[in-house]
PDB file of C-alpha atoms and ligand atoms in Angstrom:
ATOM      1  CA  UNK A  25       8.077 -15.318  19.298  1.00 72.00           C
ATOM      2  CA  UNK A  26      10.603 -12.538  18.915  1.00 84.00           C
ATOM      3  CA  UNK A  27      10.695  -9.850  21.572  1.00 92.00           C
ATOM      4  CA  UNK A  28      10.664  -6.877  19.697  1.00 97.00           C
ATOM      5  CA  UNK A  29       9.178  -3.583  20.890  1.00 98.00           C
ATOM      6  CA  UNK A  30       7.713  -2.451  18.362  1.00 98.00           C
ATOM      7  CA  UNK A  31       5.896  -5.918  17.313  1.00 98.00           C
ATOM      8  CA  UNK A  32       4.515  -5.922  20.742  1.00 98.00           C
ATOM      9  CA  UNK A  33       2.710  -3.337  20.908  1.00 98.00           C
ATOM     10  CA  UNK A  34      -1.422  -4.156  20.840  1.00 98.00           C
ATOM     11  CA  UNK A  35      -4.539  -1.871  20.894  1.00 99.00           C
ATOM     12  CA  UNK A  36      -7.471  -3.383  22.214  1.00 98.00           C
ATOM     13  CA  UNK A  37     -11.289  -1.640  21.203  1.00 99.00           C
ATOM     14  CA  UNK A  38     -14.690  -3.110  21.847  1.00 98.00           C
ATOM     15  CA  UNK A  39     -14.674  -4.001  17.998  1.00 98.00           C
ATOM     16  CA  UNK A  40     -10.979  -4.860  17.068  1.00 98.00           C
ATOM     17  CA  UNK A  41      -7.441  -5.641  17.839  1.00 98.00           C
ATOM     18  CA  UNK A  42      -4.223  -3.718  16.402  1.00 98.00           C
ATOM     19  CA  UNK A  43      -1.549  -6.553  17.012  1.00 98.00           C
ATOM     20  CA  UNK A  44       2.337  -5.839  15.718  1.00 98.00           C
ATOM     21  CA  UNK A  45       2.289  -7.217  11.975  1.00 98.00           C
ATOM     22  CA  UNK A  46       5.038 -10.310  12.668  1.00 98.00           C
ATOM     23  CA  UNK A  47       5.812 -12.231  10.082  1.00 98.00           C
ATOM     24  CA  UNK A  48       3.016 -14.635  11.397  1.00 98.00           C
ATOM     25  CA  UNK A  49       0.283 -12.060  10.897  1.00 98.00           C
ATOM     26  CA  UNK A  50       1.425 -11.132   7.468  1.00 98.00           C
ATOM     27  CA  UNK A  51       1.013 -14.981   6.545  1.00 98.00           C
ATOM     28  CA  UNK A  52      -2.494 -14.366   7.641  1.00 98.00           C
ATOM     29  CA  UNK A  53      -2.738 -11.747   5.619  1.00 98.00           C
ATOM     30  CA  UNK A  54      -1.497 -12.797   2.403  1.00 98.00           C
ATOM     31  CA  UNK A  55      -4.533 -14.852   1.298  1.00 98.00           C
ATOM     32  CA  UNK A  56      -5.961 -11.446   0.913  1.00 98.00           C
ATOM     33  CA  UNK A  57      -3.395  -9.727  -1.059  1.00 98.00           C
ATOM     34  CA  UNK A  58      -2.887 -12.213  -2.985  1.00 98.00           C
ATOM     35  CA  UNK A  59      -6.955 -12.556  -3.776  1.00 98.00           C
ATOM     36  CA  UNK A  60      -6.678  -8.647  -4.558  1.00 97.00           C
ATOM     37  CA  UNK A  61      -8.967  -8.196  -1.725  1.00 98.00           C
ATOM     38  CA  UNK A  62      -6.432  -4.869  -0.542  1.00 97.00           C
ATOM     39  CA  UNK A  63      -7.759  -3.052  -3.602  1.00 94.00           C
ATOM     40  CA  UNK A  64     -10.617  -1.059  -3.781  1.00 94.00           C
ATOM     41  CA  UNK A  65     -11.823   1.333  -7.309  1.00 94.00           C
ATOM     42  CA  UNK A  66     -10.977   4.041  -7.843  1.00 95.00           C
ATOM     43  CA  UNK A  67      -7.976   3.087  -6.777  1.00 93.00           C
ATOM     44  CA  UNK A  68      -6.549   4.647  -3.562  1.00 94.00           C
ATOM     45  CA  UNK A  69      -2.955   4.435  -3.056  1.00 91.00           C
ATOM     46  CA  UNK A  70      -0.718   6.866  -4.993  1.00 91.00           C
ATOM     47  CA  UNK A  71       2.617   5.218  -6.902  1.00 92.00           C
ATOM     48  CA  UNK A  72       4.494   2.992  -6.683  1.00 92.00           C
ATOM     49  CA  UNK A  73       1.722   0.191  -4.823  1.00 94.00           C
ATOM     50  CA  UNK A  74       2.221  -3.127  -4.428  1.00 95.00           C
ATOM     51  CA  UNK A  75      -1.403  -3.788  -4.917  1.00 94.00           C
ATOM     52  CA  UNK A  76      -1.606  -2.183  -7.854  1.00 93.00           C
ATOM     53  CA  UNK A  77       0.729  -5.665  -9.180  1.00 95.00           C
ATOM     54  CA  UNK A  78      -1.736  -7.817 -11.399  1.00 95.00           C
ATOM     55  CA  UNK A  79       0.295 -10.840 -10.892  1.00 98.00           C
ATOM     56  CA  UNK A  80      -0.688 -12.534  -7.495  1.00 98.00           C
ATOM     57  CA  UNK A  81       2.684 -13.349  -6.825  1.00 98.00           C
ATOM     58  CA  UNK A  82       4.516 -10.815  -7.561  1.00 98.00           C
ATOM     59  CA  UNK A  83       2.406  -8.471  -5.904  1.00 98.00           C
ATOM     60  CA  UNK A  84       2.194 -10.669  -2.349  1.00 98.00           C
ATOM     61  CA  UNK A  85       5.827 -10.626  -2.729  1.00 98.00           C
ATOM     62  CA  UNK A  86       6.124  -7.374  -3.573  1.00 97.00           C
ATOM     63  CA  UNK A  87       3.763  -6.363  -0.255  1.00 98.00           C
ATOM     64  CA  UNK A  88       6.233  -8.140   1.430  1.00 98.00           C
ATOM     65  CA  UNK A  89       9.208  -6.517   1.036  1.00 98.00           C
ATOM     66  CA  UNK A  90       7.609  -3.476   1.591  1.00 97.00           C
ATOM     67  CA  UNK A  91       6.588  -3.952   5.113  1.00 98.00           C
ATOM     68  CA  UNK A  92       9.693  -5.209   5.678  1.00 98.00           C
ATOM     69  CA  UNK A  93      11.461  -2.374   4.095  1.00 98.00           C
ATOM     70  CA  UNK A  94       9.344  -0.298   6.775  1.00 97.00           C
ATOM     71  CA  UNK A  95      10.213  -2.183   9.662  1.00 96.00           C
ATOM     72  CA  UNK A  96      13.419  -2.032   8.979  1.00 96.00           C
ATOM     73  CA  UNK A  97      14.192   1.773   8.748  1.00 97.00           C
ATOM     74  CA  UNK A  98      13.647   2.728  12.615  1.00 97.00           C
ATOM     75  CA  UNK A  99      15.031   5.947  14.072  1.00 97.00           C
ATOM     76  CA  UNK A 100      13.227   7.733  16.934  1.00 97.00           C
ATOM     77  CA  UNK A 101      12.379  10.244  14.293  1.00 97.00           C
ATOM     78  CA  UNK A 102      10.951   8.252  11.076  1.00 98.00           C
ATOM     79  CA  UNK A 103       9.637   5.313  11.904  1.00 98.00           C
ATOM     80  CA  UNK A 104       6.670   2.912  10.558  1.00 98.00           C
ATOM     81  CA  UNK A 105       4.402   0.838  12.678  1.00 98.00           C
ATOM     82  CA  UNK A 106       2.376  -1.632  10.542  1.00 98.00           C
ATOM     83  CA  UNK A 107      -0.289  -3.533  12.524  1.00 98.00           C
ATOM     84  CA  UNK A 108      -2.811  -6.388  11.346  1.00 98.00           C
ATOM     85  CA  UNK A 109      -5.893  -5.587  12.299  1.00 99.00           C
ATOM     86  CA  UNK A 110      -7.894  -8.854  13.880  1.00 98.00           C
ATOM     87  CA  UNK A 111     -11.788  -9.116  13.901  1.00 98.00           C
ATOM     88  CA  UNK A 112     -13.363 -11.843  16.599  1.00 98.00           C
ATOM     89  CA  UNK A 113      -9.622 -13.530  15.903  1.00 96.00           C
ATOM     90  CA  UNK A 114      -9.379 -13.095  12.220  1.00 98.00           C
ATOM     91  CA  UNK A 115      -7.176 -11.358  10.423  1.00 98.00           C
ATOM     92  CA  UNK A 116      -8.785  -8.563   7.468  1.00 98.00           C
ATOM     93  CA  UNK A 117      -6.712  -6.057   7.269  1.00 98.00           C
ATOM     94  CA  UNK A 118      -3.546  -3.639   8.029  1.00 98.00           C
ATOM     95  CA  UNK A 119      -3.369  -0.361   9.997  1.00 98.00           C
ATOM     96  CA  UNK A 120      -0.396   1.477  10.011  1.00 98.00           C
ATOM     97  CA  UNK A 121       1.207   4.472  12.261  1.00 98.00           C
ATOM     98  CA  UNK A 122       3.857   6.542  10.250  1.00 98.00           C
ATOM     99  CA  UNK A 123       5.593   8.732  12.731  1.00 98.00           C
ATOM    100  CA  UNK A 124       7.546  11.403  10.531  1.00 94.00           C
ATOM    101  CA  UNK A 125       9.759  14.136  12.550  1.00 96.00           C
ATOM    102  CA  UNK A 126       8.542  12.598  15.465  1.00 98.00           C
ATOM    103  CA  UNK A 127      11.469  13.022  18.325  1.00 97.00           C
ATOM    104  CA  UNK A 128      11.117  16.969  17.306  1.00 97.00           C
ATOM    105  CA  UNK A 129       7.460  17.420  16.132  1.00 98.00           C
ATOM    106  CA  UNK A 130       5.878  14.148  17.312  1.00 98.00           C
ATOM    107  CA  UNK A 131       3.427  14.270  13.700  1.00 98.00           C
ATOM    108  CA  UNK A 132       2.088  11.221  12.795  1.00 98.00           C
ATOM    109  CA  UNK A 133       0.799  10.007   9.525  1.00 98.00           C
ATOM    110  CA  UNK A 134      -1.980   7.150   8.731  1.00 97.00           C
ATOM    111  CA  UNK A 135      -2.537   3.908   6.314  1.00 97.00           C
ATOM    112  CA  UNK A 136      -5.086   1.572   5.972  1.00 98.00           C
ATOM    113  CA  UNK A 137      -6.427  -0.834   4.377  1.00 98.00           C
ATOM    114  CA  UNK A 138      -9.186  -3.604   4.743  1.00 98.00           C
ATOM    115  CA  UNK A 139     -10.746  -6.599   3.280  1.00 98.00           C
ATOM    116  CA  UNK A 140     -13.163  -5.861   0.472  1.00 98.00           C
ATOM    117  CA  UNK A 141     -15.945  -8.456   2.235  1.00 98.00           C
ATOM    118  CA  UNK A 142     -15.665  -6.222   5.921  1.00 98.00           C
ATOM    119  CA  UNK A 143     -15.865  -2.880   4.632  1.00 98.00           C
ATOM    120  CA  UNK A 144     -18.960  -0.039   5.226  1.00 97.00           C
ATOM    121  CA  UNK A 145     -19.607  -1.666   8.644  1.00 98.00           C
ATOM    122  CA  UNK A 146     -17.203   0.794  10.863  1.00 98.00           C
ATOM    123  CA  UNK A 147     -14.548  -0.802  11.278  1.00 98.00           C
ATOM    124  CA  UNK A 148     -12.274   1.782   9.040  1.00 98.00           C
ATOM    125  CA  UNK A 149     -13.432   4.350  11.653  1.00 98.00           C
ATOM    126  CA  UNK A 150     -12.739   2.052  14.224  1.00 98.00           C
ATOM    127  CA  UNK A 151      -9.220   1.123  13.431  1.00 98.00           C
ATOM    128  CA  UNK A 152      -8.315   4.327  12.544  1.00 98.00           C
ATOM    129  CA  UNK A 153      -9.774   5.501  16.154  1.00 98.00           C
ATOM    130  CA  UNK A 154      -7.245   3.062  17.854  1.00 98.00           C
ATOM    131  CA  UNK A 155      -4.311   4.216  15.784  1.00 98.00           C
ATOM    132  CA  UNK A 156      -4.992   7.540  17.187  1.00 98.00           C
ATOM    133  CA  UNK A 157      -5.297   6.377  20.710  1.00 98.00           C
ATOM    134  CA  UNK A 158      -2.104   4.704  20.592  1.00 98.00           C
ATOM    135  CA  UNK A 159      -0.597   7.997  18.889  1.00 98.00           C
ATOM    136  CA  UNK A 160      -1.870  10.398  21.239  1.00 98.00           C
ATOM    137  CA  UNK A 161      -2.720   8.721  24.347  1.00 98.00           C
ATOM    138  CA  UNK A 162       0.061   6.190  24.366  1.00 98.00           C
ATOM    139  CA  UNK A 163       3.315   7.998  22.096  1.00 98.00           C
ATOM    140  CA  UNK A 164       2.252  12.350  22.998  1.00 98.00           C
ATOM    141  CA  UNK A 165       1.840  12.530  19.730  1.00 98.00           C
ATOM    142  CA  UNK A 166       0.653  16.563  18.480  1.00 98.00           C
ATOM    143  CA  UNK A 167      -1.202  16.245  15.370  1.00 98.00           C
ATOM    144  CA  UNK A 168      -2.317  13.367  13.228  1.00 98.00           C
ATOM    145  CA  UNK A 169      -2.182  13.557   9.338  1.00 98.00           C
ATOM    146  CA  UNK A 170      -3.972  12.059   6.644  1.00 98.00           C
ATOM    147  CA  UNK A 171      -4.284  12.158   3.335  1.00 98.00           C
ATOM    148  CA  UNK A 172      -6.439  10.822   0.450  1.00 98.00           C
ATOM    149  CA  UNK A 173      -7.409  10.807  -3.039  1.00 98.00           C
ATOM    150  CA  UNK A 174     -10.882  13.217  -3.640  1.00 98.00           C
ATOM    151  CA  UNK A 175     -12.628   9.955  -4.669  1.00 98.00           C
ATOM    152  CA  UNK A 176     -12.088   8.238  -1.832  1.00 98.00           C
ATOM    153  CA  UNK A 177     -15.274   8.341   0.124  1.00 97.00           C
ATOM    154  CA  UNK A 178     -14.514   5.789   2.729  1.00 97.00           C
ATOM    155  CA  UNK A 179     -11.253   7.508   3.805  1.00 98.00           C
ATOM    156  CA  UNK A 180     -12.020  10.835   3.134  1.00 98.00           C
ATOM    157  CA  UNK A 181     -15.040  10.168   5.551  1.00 98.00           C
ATOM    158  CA  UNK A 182     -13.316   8.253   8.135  1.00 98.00           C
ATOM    159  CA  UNK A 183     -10.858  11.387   8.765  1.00 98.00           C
ATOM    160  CA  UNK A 184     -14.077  13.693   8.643  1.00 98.00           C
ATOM    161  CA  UNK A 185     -16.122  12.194  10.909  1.00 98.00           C
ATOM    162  CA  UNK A 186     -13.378  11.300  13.454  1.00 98.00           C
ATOM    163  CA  UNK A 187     -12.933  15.115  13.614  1.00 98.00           C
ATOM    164  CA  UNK A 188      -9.866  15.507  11.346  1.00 98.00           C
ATOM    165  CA  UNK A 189     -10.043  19.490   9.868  1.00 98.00           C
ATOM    166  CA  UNK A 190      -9.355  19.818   5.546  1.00 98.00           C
ATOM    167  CA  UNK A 191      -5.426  21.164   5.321  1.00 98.00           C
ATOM    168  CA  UNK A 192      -5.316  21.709   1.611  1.00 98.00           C
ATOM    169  CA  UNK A 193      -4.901  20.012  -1.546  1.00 98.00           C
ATOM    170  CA  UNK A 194      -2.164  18.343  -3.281  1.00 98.00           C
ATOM    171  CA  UNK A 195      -1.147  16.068  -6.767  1.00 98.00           C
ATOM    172  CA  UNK A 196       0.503  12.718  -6.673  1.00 97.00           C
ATOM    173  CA  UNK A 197       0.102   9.988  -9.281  1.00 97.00           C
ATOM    174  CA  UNK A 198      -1.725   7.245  -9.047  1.00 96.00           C
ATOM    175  CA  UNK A 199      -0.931   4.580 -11.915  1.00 94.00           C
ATOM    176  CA  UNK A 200       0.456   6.785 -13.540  1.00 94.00           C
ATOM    177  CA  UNK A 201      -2.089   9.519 -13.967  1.00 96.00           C
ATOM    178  CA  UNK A 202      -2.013  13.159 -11.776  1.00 97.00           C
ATOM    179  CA  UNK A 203      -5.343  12.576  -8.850  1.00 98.00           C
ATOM    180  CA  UNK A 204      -5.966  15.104  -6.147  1.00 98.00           C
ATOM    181  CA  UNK A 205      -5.514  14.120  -2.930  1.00 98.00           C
ATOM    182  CA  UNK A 206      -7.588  15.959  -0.047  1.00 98.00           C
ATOM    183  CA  UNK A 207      -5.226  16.659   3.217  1.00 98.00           C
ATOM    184  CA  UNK A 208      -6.895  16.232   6.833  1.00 98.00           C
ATOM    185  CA  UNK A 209      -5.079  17.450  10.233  1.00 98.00           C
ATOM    186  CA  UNK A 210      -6.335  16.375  14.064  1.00 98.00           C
ATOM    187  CA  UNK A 211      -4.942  18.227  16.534  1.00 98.00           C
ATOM    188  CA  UNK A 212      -4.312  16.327  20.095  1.00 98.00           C
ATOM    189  CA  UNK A 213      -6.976  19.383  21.130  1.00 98.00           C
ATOM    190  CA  UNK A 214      -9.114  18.200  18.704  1.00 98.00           C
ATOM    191  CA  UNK A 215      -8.414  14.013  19.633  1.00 98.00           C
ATOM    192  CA  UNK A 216      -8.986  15.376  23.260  1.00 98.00           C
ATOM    193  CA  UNK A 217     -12.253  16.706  23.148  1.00 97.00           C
ATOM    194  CA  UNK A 218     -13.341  12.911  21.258  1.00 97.00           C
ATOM    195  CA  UNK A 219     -11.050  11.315  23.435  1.00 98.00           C
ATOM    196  CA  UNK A 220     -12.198   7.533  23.942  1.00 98.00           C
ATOM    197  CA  UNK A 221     -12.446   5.186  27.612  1.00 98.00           C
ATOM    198  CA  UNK A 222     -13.001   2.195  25.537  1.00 98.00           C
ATOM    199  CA  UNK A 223      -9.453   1.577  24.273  1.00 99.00           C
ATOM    200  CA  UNK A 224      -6.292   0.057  26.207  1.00 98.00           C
ATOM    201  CA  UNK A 225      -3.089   0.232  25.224  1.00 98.00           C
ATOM    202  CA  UNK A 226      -0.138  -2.764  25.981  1.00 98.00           C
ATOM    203  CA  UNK A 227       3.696  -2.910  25.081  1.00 98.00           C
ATOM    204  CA  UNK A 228       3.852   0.682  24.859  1.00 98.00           C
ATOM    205  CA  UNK A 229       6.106   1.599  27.642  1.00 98.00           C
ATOM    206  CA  UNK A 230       8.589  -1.230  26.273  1.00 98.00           C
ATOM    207  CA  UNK A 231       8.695   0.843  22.762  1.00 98.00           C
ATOM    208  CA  UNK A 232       9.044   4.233  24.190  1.00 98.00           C
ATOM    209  CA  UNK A 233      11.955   2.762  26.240  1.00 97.00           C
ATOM    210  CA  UNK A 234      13.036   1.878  22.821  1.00 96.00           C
ATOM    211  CA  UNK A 235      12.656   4.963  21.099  1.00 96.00           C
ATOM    212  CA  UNK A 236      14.511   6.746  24.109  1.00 94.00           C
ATOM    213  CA  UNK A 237      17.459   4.401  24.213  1.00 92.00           C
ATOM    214  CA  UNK A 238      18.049   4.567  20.306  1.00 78.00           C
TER     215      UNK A 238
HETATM  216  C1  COA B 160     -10.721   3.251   3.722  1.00 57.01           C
HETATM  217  C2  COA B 160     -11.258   1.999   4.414  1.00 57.01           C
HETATM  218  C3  COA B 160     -10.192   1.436   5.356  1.00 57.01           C
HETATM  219  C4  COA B 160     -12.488   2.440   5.222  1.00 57.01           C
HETATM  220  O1  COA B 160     -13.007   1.302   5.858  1.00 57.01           O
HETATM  221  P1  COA B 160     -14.566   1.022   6.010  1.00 57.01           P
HETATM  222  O2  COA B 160     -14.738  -0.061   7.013  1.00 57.01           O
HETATM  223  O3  COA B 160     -15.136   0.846   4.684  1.00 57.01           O
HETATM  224  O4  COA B 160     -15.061   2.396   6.649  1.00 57.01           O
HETATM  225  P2  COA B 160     -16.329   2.623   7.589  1.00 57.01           P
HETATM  226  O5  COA B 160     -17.291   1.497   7.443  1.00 57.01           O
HETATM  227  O6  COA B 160     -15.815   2.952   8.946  1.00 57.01           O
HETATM  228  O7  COA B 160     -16.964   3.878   6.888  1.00 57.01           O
HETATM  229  C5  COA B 160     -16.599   5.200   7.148  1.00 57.01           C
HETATM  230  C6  COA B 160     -17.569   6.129   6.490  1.00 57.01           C
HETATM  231  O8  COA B 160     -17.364   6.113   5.083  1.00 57.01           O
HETATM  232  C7  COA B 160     -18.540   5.736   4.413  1.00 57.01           C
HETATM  233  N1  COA B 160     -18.121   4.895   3.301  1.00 57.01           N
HETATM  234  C8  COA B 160     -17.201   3.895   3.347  1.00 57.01           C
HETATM  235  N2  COA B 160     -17.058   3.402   2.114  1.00 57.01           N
HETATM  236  C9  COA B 160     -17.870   4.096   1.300  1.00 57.01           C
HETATM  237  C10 COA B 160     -18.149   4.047  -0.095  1.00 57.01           C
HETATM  238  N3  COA B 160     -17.535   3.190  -0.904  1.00 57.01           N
HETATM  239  N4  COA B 160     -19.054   4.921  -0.586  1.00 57.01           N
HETATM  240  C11 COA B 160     -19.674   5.798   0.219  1.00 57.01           C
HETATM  241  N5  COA B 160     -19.430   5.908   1.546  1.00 57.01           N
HETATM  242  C12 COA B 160     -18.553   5.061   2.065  1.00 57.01           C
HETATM  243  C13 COA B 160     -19.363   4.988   5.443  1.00 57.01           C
HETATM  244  O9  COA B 160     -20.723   5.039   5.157  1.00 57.01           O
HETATM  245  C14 COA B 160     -19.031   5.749   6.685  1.00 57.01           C
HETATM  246  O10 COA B 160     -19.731   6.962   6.709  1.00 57.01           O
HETATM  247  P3  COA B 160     -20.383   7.534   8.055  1.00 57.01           P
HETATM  248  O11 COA B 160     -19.242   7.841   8.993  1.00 57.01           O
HETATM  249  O12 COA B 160     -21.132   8.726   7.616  1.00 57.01           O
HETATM  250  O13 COA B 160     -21.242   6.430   8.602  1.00 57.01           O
HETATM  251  C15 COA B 160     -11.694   0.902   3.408  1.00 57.01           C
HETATM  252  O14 COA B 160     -12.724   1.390   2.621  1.00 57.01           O
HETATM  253  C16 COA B 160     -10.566   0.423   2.520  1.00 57.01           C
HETATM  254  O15 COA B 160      -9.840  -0.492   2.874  1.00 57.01           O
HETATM  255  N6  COA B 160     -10.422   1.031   1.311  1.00 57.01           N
HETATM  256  C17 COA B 160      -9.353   0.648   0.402  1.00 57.01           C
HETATM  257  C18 COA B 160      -7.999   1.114   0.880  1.00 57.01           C
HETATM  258  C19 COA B 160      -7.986   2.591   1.190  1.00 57.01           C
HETATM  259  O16 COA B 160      -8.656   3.387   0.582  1.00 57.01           O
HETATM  260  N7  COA B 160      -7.144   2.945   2.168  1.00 57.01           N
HETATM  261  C20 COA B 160      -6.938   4.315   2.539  1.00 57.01           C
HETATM  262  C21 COA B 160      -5.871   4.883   1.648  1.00 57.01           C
HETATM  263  S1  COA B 160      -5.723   6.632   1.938  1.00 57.01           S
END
C-alpha cells in the first residue's frame, strides 16, 4: 500500500474507525454512491454535488474525481482529509476534515455523509466526535466549523448536541434554488470541557511531520 501521510492516518472509537480514504476504500464505497445511498431529502449538500448526478455512472465517477481533486490540492494551509468511515469492518460512509487557513488560524471545517440503511443510530455523532478528536487533540486545531442547510435535522443536531454554538446564517444554492444554511462554531474550550478518553489517534505524528516539512 502506498505510504502516504495523510492516507495513514486512523481514528479508532468504541463504535467506528476513520481510516485514510485510499483508492481501496473508495472501491468499497462506490456500491453506495452508485445505489444513491449518499443522498438523503431534502437534499443536503449545496452546488455543484456529485450526488446530486441521476446517472449512476456518471455520478460514481463524478465522486471520484472529486476526492481526488481534494487529495490532490495539499498545502499546510488548505488541505482536505477524506476518511471512510468502517463499521465492525464495513465500509458506510465518508468523514471528512477540511483544514482552511490552518498553518495561521488552525480552523477546521466538517463533511459527512453516511449510508441511508445506518443512519439515526449515532453513528453521525460518533464520526463527527472522532473528526474532532483528531482535529483538536491530534492537529491543535482552535475552532471547528460546520455548516448546514435549516432542514437538515440530522446535521444540524449532530453539531448541537456535540456542543457546537449557532454563528449565523447564510444562502448558498442547492440544485439550483437559494436554502439557508445554519452556521455552528466549537471552540477547543468548548471540545475541552467534552473532551473524550475513548478515542486513539495513529499516523498523526507522520502527517504533522508532513505538514511541517512542506
Ligand atoms: C448527517 C448524518 C451524517 C447524520 O448521521 P446519523 O447517523 O443519522 O446521525 P445520528 O444518528 O448520530 O443522529 C444525530 C441526531 O440527529 C437526530 N436525527 C438524525 N436524523 C434525523 C432525522 N432525519 N430526523 C430527525 N432527527 C434526526 C437523531 O435523533 C440524533 O438526535 P439526538 O442527538 O437528540 O439523539 C446523516 O444523516 C447523513 O448522512 N445525512 C445525509 C448527508 C448529510 O446531510 N451530510 C451532512 C451535510 S452538511
Amino acid at each position: 500500500m502506498l505510504d502516504y501521510a495523510p492516507l495513514q492516518i486512523r481514528v479508532r472509537t468504541p463504535r467506528l474507525e476513520l481510516v485514510g480514504a485510499d483508492d481501496d476504500m473508495l472501491e468499497r464505497l462506490v456500491p453506495l454512491v452508485r445505489g444513491g445511498k449518499a443522498f438523503a431529502e431534502p437534499a443536503p449538500d449545496d452546488d455543484p454535488m456529485s450526488f446530486y448526478e441521476s446517472d449512476p455512472e456518471t455520478r460514481v465517477n463524478s465522486w471520484l474525481q472529486g476526492v481526488w481533486r481534494a487529495r490532490g490540492r495539499f498545502t499546510p494551509s488548505e488541505f482536505r482529509l477524506g476518511f471512510a468511515v468502517l463499521v465492525d469492518g464495513r465500509a458506510v460512509g465518508m468523514q471528512d476534515l477540511i483544514a482552511e487557513k490552518f498553518d495561521t488560524c488552525a480552523t477546521v471545517l466538517s463533511f459527512s455523509w453516511l449510508s441511508t440503511d445506518v443512519r439515526g443510530r449515532g453513528l453521525g455523532t460518533e464520526m463527527r466526535s472522532a473528526m474532532l478528536h483528531l482535529a483538536f487533540a491530534g492537529l491543535d486545531a482552535r475552532e471547528a466549523a460546520s455548516d448546514a442547510f435549516t432542514d437538515n435535522i440530522g446535521s444540524n443536531r449532530v453539531s448541537e448536541s456535540l456542543g457546537y454554538e449557532p454563528n449565523g446564517v447564510e444562502w448558498d444554492t442547492r440544485r439550483g434554488d437559494p436554502a439557508q444554511l445554519q452556521r455552528w462554531r466549537l471552540t477547543r474550550q468548548a471540545w475541552q470541557r467534552r473532551r473524550r478518553d475513548d478515542i486513539e489517534l495513529s499516523g498523526v505524528e507522520e502527517f504533522r511531520e508532513m505538514l511541517t516539512a512542506q
